[in-house]
Amino acid sequence: QSALTQPASVSGSPGQSITISCTGTSSDVGGYNYVSWYQQHPGKAPKLMIYEVSNRPSGVSNRFSGSKSGNTASLTISGLQAEDEADYYCSSYTSSTHYVFGTGTKVTVL
Amino acid sequence: QLQLQESGPGLVKPSETLSLTCTVSGGSISSSSYYWGWIRQPPGKGLEWIGSIYYSGSTYYNPSLKSRVTISVDTSKNQFSLKLSSVTAADTAVYYCARRTVTHIFDYWGQGTLVTVSS
């Protein structure tokens, strides 16, 4: 089971919107609505930002939103802020290995 | 507020067994709604799911590690543990313990502990 494919880096200016893609297969992203997104600041544990494709946990800003089309899930951050600079990982349930994570995307706020 | 805390040696010799324990506080590990798991992250790299356990003892492992991994639970101590045998330098990573919901969400994580495999 290969990792889900994410762009290595995405950048944007404060206030802008950016979108991070997460591409898998019909055995993971495309087959289940169990896609999650995690934010990780340097030296810190990952933090859940989106679950079940598009749901936000309590306390997570509504600037973060998720969606899915076919085998590709997406995380959009609107109104980009300096504090959003971090690594982002997608994750999906998979029929073969139970769970697979994405390759990770470094978000830079210019 | 639920908290998870990893503990164990930070240095393990090649070919030996890595052993870590996760202590859960602020909630019961015997809840029927959750599983408990281990995830690792090699330095500068991405996340890899290792395996999960239910309070009853049912286990689920990543096939790529299954032959070397054992996860166990001690409900009396509200702890669960990881053993990874025959380690090599490739097993050097930050190891996280996490709670997993029945809908496949890793919602609470420990702070992580770095384990280095070196002689």
PDB file of C-alpha atoms in Angstrom:
ATOM      1  CA  GLN A   1       0.000   0.000   0.000  1.00  0.00           C
ATOM      2  CA  SER A   2       1.615   3.250  -1.129  1.00  0.00           C
ATOM      3  CA  ALA A   3       1.145   6.531   0.663  1.00  0.00           C
ATOM      4  CA  LEU A   4      -1.527   8.873  -0.635  1.00  0.00           C
ATOM      5  CA  THR A   5      -0.087  11.501  -2.983  1.00  0.00           C
ATOM      6  CA  GLN A   6       0.055  15.123  -1.856  1.00  0.00           C
ATOM      7  CA  PRO A   7       1.957  18.102  -3.312  1.00  0.00           C
ATOM      8  CA  ALA A   8       5.216  18.636  -1.443  1.00  0.00           C
ATOM      9  CA  SER A   9       4.523  22.304  -0.871  1.00  0.00           C
ATOM     10  CA  VAL A  10       1.835  24.931  -1.280  1.00  0.00           C
ATOM     11  CA  SER A  11       2.187  28.622  -0.528  1.00  0.00           C
ATOM     12  CA  GLY A  12      -0.025  31.672  -0.370  1.00  0.00           C
ATOM     13  CA  SER A  13      -0.183  35.216   0.914  1.00  0.00           C
ATOM     14  CA  PRO A  14      -2.115  36.186   4.039  1.00  0.00           C
ATOM     15  CA  GLY A  15      -5.818  36.362   3.281  1.00  0.00           C
ATOM     16  CA  GLN A  16      -5.622  34.147   0.230  1.00  0.00           C
ATOM     17  CA  SER A  17      -7.099  30.676  -0.176  1.00  0.00           C
ATOM     18  CA  ILE A  18      -5.080  27.559  -0.896  1.00  0.00           C
ATOM     19  CA  THR A  19      -6.072  23.989  -1.668  1.00  0.00           C
ATOM     20  CA  ILE A  20      -4.122  20.818  -0.907  1.00  0.00           C
ATOM     21  CA  SER A  21      -4.943  17.680  -2.865  1.00  0.00           C
ATOM     22  CA  CYS A  22      -4.710  14.082  -1.663  1.00  0.00           C
ATOM     23  CA  THR A  23      -4.876  11.405  -4.353  1.00  0.00           C
ATOM     24  CA  GLY A  24      -5.428   7.739  -3.661  1.00  0.00           C
ATOM     25  CA  THR A  25      -7.307   4.863  -5.231  1.00  0.00           C
ATOM     26  CA  SER A  26     -10.718   3.260  -5.196  1.00  0.00           C
ATOM     27  CA  SER A  27      -9.481   1.073  -2.310  1.00  0.00           C
ATOM     28  CA  ASP A  28      -8.981   4.022   0.002  1.00  0.00           C
ATOM     29  CA  VAL A  29      -9.978   7.646  -0.721  1.00  0.00           C
ATOM     30  CA  GLY A  30     -12.405   6.738  -3.487  1.00  0.00           C
ATOM     31  CA  GLY A  31     -13.973   3.843  -1.663  1.00  0.00           C
ATOM     32  CA  TYR A  32     -14.775   5.334   1.720  1.00  0.00           C
ATOM     33  CA  ASN A  33     -15.818   8.642   3.245  1.00  0.00           C
ATOM     34  CA  TYR A  34     -13.231   8.153   5.968  1.00  0.00           C
ATOM     35  CA  VAL A  35     -10.748  10.812   4.908  1.00  0.00           C
ATOM     36  CA  SER A  36      -9.173  12.941   7.626  1.00  0.00           C
ATOM     37  CA  TRP A  37      -6.761  15.870   7.559  1.00  0.00           C
ATOM     38  CA  TYR A  38      -4.115  16.654  10.194  1.00  0.00           C
ATOM     39  CA  GLN A  39      -2.058  19.773  10.843  1.00  0.00           C
ATOM     40  CA  GLN A  40       1.428  19.368  12.291  1.00  0.00           C
ATOM     41  CA  HIS A  41       3.616  22.199  13.527  1.00  0.00           C
ATOM     42  CA  PRO A  42       7.357  21.500  13.909  1.00  0.00           C
ATOM     43  CA  GLY A  43       8.104  19.282  16.879  1.00  0.00           C
ATOM     44  CA  LYS A  44       4.426  18.838  17.705  1.00  0.00           C
ATOM     45  CA  ALA A  45       1.936  16.010  17.403  1.00  0.00           C
ATOM     46  CA  PRO A  46      -0.544  16.044  14.524  1.00  0.00           C
ATOM     47  CA  LYS A  47      -3.855  17.780  15.195  1.00  0.00           C
ATOM     48  CA  LEU A  48      -7.146  16.663  13.647  1.00  0.00           C
ATOM     49  CA  MET A  49      -8.562  19.389  11.376  1.00  0.00           C
ATOM     50  CA  ILE A  50     -11.139  17.575   9.197  1.00  0.00           C
ATOM     51  CA  TYR A  51     -12.779  14.154   9.528  1.00  0.00           C
ATOM     52  CA  GLU A  52     -15.103  12.095   7.335  1.00  0.00           C
ATOM     53  CA  VAL A  53     -14.110  14.178   4.296  1.00  0.00           C
ATOM     54  CA  SER A  54     -15.711  17.470   5.284  1.00  0.00           C
ATOM     55  CA  ASN A  55     -16.514  17.629   8.997  1.00  0.00           C
ATOM     56  CA  ARG A  56     -14.715  19.984  11.379  1.00  0.00           C
ATOM     57  CA  PRO A  57     -14.065  19.043  15.012  1.00  0.00           C
ATOM     58  CA  SER A  58     -15.184  21.485  17.650  1.00  0.00           C
ATOM     59  CA  GLY A  59     -12.662  24.284  18.005  1.00  0.00           C
ATOM     60  CA  VAL A  60     -11.253  24.127  14.485  1.00  0.00           C
ATOM     61  CA  SER A  61     -11.659  27.335  12.504  1.00  0.00           C
ATOM     62  CA  ASN A  62     -14.303  27.376   9.768  1.00  0.00           C
ATOM     63  CA  ARG A  63     -11.542  28.640   7.466  1.00  0.00           C
ATOM     64  CA  PHE A  64     -10.681  24.965   7.019  1.00  0.00           C
ATOM     65  CA  SER A  65     -12.911  22.896   4.747  1.00  0.00           C
ATOM     66  CA  GLY A  66     -12.692  19.515   3.058  1.00  0.00           C
ATOM     67  CA  SER A  67     -14.168  17.822   0.010  1.00  0.00           C
ATOM     68  CA  LYS A  68     -13.749  14.756  -2.173  1.00  0.00           C
ATOM     69  CA  SER A  69     -14.209  13.884  -5.823  1.00  0.00           C
ATOM     70  CA  GLY A  70     -13.511  10.367  -6.981  1.00  0.00           C
ATOM     71  CA  ASN A  71     -10.131   9.221  -5.706  1.00  0.00           C
ATOM     72  CA  THR A  72      -8.969  12.726  -4.726  1.00  0.00           C
ATOM     73  CA  ALA A  73      -9.715  14.549  -1.495  1.00  0.00           C
ATOM     74  CA  SER A  74      -8.951  18.224  -0.926  1.00  0.00           C
ATOM     75  CA  LEU A  75      -8.337  20.540   2.003  1.00  0.00           C
ATOM     76  CA  THR A  76      -8.975  24.239   1.489  1.00  0.00           C
ATOM     77  CA  ILE A  77      -7.700  26.919   3.831  1.00  0.00           C
ATOM     78  CA  SER A  78      -9.373  30.255   3.256  1.00  0.00           C
ATOM     79  CA  GLY A  79      -8.242  33.596   4.665  1.00  0.00           C
ATOM     80  CA  LEU A  80      -4.720  32.206   5.108  1.00  0.00           C
ATOM     81  CA  GLN A  81      -3.038  33.273   8.355  1.00  0.00           C
ATOM     82  CA  ALA A  82       0.556  33.066   9.594  1.00  0.00           C
ATOM     83  CA  GLU A  83      -0.463  30.445  12.166  1.00  0.00           C
ATOM     84  CA  ASP A  84      -1.581  28.131   9.341  1.00  0.00           C
ATOM     85  CA  GLU A  85       2.044  27.602   8.310  1.00  0.00           C
ATOM     86  CA  ALA A  86       2.620  23.914   9.057  1.00  0.00           C
ATOM     87  CA  ASP A  87       2.718  20.459   7.507  1.00  0.00           C
ATOM     88  CA  TYR A  88      -0.601  18.893   6.517  1.00  0.00           C
ATOM     89  CA  TYR A  89      -1.324  15.193   6.120  1.00  0.00           C
ATOM     90  CA  CYS A  90      -4.372  13.442   4.770  1.00  0.00           C
ATOM     91  CA  SER A  91      -5.372   9.981   5.938  1.00  0.00           C
ATOM     92  CA  SER A  92      -7.825   7.395   4.705  1.00  0.00           C
ATOM     93  CA  TYR A  93      -9.231   4.087   5.793  1.00  0.00           C
ATOM     94  CA  THR A  94      -8.223   1.422   3.305  1.00  0.00           C
ATOM     95  CA  SER A  95      -9.498  -2.037   2.606  1.00  0.00           C
ATOM     96  CA  SER A  96      -5.976  -3.472   2.427  1.00  0.00           C
ATOM     97  CA  THR A  97      -3.835  -2.032   5.205  1.00  0.00           C
ATOM     98  CA  HIS A  98      -6.496  -0.394   7.379  1.00  0.00           C
ATOM     99  CA  TYR A  99      -5.007   3.113   7.345  1.00  0.00           C
ATOM    100  CA  VAL A 100      -2.788   5.044   4.982  1.00  0.00           C
ATOM    101  CA  PHE A 101      -1.431   8.574   5.313  1.00  0.00           C
ATOM    102  CA  GLY A 102      -0.511  11.085   2.651  1.00  0.00           C
ATOM    103  CA  THR A 103       3.027  12.116   1.768  1.00  0.00           C
ATOM    104  CA  GLY A 104       2.536  15.462   3.491  1.00  0.00           C
ATOM    105  CA  THR A 105       2.343  19.063   2.280  1.00  0.00           C
ATOM    106  CA  LYS A 106       4.308  21.973   3.676  1.00  0.00           C
ATOM    107  CA  VAL A 107       2.193  25.124   3.704  1.00  0.00           C
ATOM    108  CA  THR A 108       4.116  28.382   3.603  1.00  0.00           C
ATOM    109  CA  VAL A 109       2.529  31.753   4.281  1.00  0.00           C
ATOM    110  CA  LEU A 110       4.406  34.297   2.208  1.00  0.00           C
TER     111      LEU A 110
ATOM    112  CA  GLN B   1      -9.620  16.341  28.918  1.00  0.00           C
ATOM    113  CA  LEU B   2      -8.191  13.123  27.515  1.00  0.00           C
ATOM    114  CA  GLN B   3      -4.406  12.866  27.552  1.00  0.00           C
ATOM    115  CA  LEU B   4      -2.044  10.230  26.187  1.00  0.00           C
ATOM    116  CA  GLN B   5       1.607   9.934  27.191  1.00  0.00           C
ATOM    117  CA  GLU B   6       4.231   7.704  25.625  1.00  0.00           C
ATOM    118  CA  SER B   7       7.096   6.293  27.680  1.00  0.00           C
ATOM    119  CA  GLY B   8      10.029   4.006  27.046  1.00  0.00           C
ATOM    120  CA  PRO B   9      13.706   3.902  26.087  1.00  0.00           C
ATOM    121  CA  GLY B  10      14.907   6.507  23.629  1.00  0.00           C
ATOM    122  CA  LEU B  11      17.751   4.338  22.354  1.00  0.00           C
ATOM    123  CA  VAL B  12      17.522   0.738  21.164  1.00  0.00           C
ATOM    124  CA  LYS B  13      20.281  -1.423  19.693  1.00  0.00           C
ATOM    125  CA  PRO B  14      19.895  -2.994  16.242  1.00  0.00           C
ATOM    126  CA  SER B  15      18.251  -6.461  16.264  1.00  0.00           C
ATOM    127  CA  GLU B  16      16.734  -5.820  19.707  1.00  0.00           C
ATOM    128  CA  THR B  17      13.101  -5.159  20.614  1.00  0.00           C
ATOM    129  CA  LEU B  18      11.633  -1.672  20.912  1.00  0.00           C
ATOM    130  CA  SER B  19       9.119  -1.386  23.762  1.00  0.00           C
ATOM    131  CA  LEU B  20       6.848   1.585  24.438  1.00  0.00           C
ATOM    132  CA  THR B  21       3.879   2.184  26.710  1.00  0.00           C
ATOM    133  CA  CYS B  22       1.061   4.696  26.340  1.00  0.00           C
ATOM    134  CA  THR B  23      -0.708   5.840  29.498  1.00  0.00           C
ATOM    135  CA  VAL B  24      -4.216   7.209  29.048  1.00  0.00           C
ATOM    136  CA  SER B  25      -5.610   9.732  31.535  1.00  0.00           C
ATOM    137  CA  GLY B  26      -8.862  11.658  31.652  1.00  0.00           C
ATOM    138  CA  GLY B  27     -10.822   8.771  30.154  1.00  0.00           C
ATOM    139  CA  SER B  28     -11.184   5.008  30.224  1.00  0.00           C
ATOM    140  CA  ILE B  29      -9.322   2.773  27.821  1.00  0.00           C
ATOM    141  CA  SER B  30     -12.202   0.320  28.233  1.00  0.00           C
ATOM    142  CA  SER B  31     -14.689   2.522  26.394  1.00  0.00           C
ATOM    143  CA  SER B  32     -16.554   0.576  23.724  1.00  0.00           C
ATOM    144  CA  SER B  33     -16.386   3.535  21.329  1.00  0.00           C
ATOM    145  CA  TYR B  34     -12.659   3.666  20.778  1.00  0.00           C
ATOM    146  CA  TYR B  35      -9.576   1.824  19.641  1.00  0.00           C
ATOM    147  CA  TRP B  36      -6.023   2.671  20.673  1.00  0.00           C
ATOM    148  CA  GLY B  37      -3.132   2.772  18.271  1.00  0.00           C
ATOM    149  CA  TRP B  38       0.451   3.535  17.385  1.00  0.00           C
ATOM    150  CA  ILE B  39       1.691   5.731  14.542  1.00  0.00           C
ATOM    151  CA  ARG B  40       5.308   6.577  13.746  1.00  0.00           C
ATOM    152  CA  GLN B  41       7.155   9.295  11.853  1.00  0.00           C
ATOM    153  CA  PRO B  42      10.802   8.923  10.771  1.00  0.00           C
ATOM    154  CA  PRO B  43      12.771  12.173  11.053  1.00  0.00           C
ATOM    155  CA  GLY B  44      11.778  14.536   8.240  1.00  0.00           C
ATOM    156  CA  LYS B  45       9.316  12.053   6.771  1.00  0.00           C
ATOM    157  CA  GLY B  46       5.610  11.246   6.791  1.00  0.00           C
ATOM    158  CA  LEU B  47       3.312   9.319   9.106  1.00  0.00           C
ATOM    159  CA  GLU B  48       2.921   5.536   9.123  1.00  0.00           C
ATOM    160  CA  TRP B  49       0.171   3.629  10.926  1.00  0.00           C
ATOM    161  CA  ILE B  50       1.590   0.708  12.924  1.00  0.00           C
ATOM    162  CA  GLY B  51      -1.471  -0.888  14.465  1.00  0.00           C
ATOM    163  CA  SER B  52      -4.453  -0.612  16.801  1.00  0.00           C
ATOM    164  CA  ILE B  53      -6.007  -2.513  19.699  1.00  0.00           C
ATOM    165  CA  TYR B  54      -9.472  -2.672  21.250  1.00  0.00           C
ATOM    166  CA  TYR B  55      -9.872  -2.911  25.017  1.00  0.00           C
ATOM    167  CA  SER B  56     -10.959  -6.531  24.597  1.00  0.00           C
ATOM    168  CA  GLY B  57      -7.545  -7.317  23.108  1.00  0.00           C
ATOM    169  CA  SER B  58      -8.475  -7.494  19.411  1.00  0.00           C
ATOM    170  CA  THR B  59      -5.561  -6.230  17.331  1.00  0.00           C
ATOM    171  CA  TYR B  60      -5.087  -4.845  13.817  1.00  0.00           C
ATOM    172  CA  TYR B  61      -1.632  -4.428  12.316  1.00  0.00           C
ATOM    173  CA  ASN B  62      -0.080  -2.793   9.270  1.00  0.00           C
ATOM    174  CA  PRO B  63       0.750  -5.780   7.017  1.00  0.00           C
ATOM    175  CA  SER B  64       4.196  -4.341   6.310  1.00  0.00           C
ATOM    176  CA  LEU B  65       5.098  -4.564  10.014  1.00  0.00           C
ATOM    177  CA  LYS B  66       2.822  -7.372  11.171  1.00  0.00           C
ATOM    178  CA  SER B  67       5.561 -10.001  11.529  1.00  0.00           C
ATOM    179  CA  ARG B  68       7.464  -7.806  14.016  1.00  0.00           C
ATOM    180  CA  VAL B  69       4.704  -5.975  15.916  1.00  0.00           C
ATOM    181  CA  THR B  70       2.801  -6.837  19.071  1.00  0.00           C
ATOM    182  CA  ILE B  71       0.326  -4.436  20.675  1.00  0.00           C
ATOM    183  CA  SER B  72      -1.191  -5.275  24.047  1.00  0.00           C
ATOM    184  CA  VAL B  73      -3.538  -3.594  26.519  1.00  0.00           C
ATOM    185  CA  ASP B  74      -3.667  -3.429  30.321  1.00  0.00           C
ATOM    186  CA  THR B  75      -7.085  -2.099  31.279  1.00  0.00           C
ATOM    187  CA  SER B  76      -6.247  -2.151  35.004  1.00  0.00           C
ATOM    188  CA  LYS B  77      -3.513   0.418  34.414  1.00  0.00           C
ATOM    189  CA  ASN B  78      -5.319   2.255  31.573  1.00  0.00           C
ATOM    190  CA  GLN B  79      -2.312   1.562  29.360  1.00  0.00           C
ATOM    191  CA  PHE B  80      -1.482  -0.053  26.062  1.00  0.00           C
ATOM    192  CA  SER B  81       1.914  -1.063  24.760  1.00  0.00           C
ATOM    193  CA  LEU B  82       3.931  -1.570  21.592  1.00  0.00           C
ATOM    194  CA  LYS B  83       6.679  -4.079  20.954  1.00  0.00           C
ATOM    195  CA  LEU B  84       8.623  -4.009  17.678  1.00  0.00           C
ATOM    196  CA  SER B  85      11.187  -6.760  17.277  1.00  0.00           C
ATOM    197  CA  SER B  86      14.380  -7.045  15.249  1.00  0.00           C
ATOM    198  CA  VAL B  87      14.724  -3.303  14.830  1.00  0.00           C
ATOM    199  CA  THR B  88      17.050  -1.622  12.349  1.00  0.00           C
ATOM    200  CA  ALA B  89      18.022   1.985  11.702  1.00  0.00           C
ATOM    201  CA  ALA B  90      14.925   2.255   9.493  1.00  0.00           C
ATOM    202  CA  ASP B  91      12.801   1.981  12.639  1.00  0.00           C
ATOM    203  CA  THR B  92      14.241   5.225  14.021  1.00  0.00           C
ATOM    204  CA  ALA B  93      11.245   7.519  14.358  1.00  0.00           C
ATOM    205  CA  VAL B  94       9.016   9.546  16.618  1.00  0.00           C
ATOM    206  CA  TYR B  95       6.411   7.119  17.905  1.00  0.00           C
ATOM    207  CA  TYR B  96       2.942   8.472  18.698  1.00  0.00           C
ATOM    208  CA  CYS B  97       0.118   6.788  20.522  1.00  0.00           C
ATOM    209  CA  ALA B  98      -3.376   7.894  19.558  1.00  0.00           C
ATOM    210  CA  ARG B  99      -7.053   7.236  20.138  1.00  0.00           C
ATOM    211  CA  ARG B 100      -9.032   6.048  17.144  1.00  0.00           C
ATOM    212  CA  THR B 101     -12.801   6.325  16.860  1.00  0.00           C
ATOM    213  CA  VAL B 102     -15.055   3.682  15.353  1.00  0.00           C
ATOM    214  CA  THR B 103     -15.348   5.971  12.320  1.00  0.00           C
ATOM    215  CA  HIS B 104     -11.607   5.798  11.718  1.00  0.00           C
ATOM    216  CA  ILE B 105     -10.568   9.164  13.153  1.00  0.00           C
ATOM    217  CA  PHE B 106      -7.352   9.639  15.121  1.00  0.00           C
ATOM    218  CA  ASP B 107      -8.710  12.350  17.382  1.00  0.00           C
ATOM    219  CA  TYR B 108      -6.335  12.445  20.347  1.00  0.00           C
ATOM    220  CA  TRP B 109      -2.559  12.029  20.115  1.00  0.00           C
ATOM    221  CA  GLY B 110       0.274  11.775  22.583  1.00  0.00           C
ATOM    222  CA  GLN B 111       3.151  14.215  22.302  1.00  0.00           C
ATOM    223  CA  GLY B 112       5.362  11.568  20.700  1.00  0.00           C
ATOM    224  CA  THR B 113       8.646  10.011  21.738  1.00  0.00           C
ATOM    225  CA  LEU B 114      11.783   9.722  19.629  1.00  0.00           C
ATOM    226  CA  VAL B 115      13.291   6.255  19.476  1.00  0.00           C
ATOM    227  CA  THR B 116      16.709   5.958  17.890  1.00  0.00           C
ATOM    228  CA  VAL B 117      18.060   2.600  16.740  1.00  0.00           C
ATOM    229  CA  SER B 118      21.818   2.636  17.032  1.00  0.00           C
ATOM    230  CA  SER B 119      24.629   0.607  18.528  1.00  0.00           C
TER     231      SER B 119
END
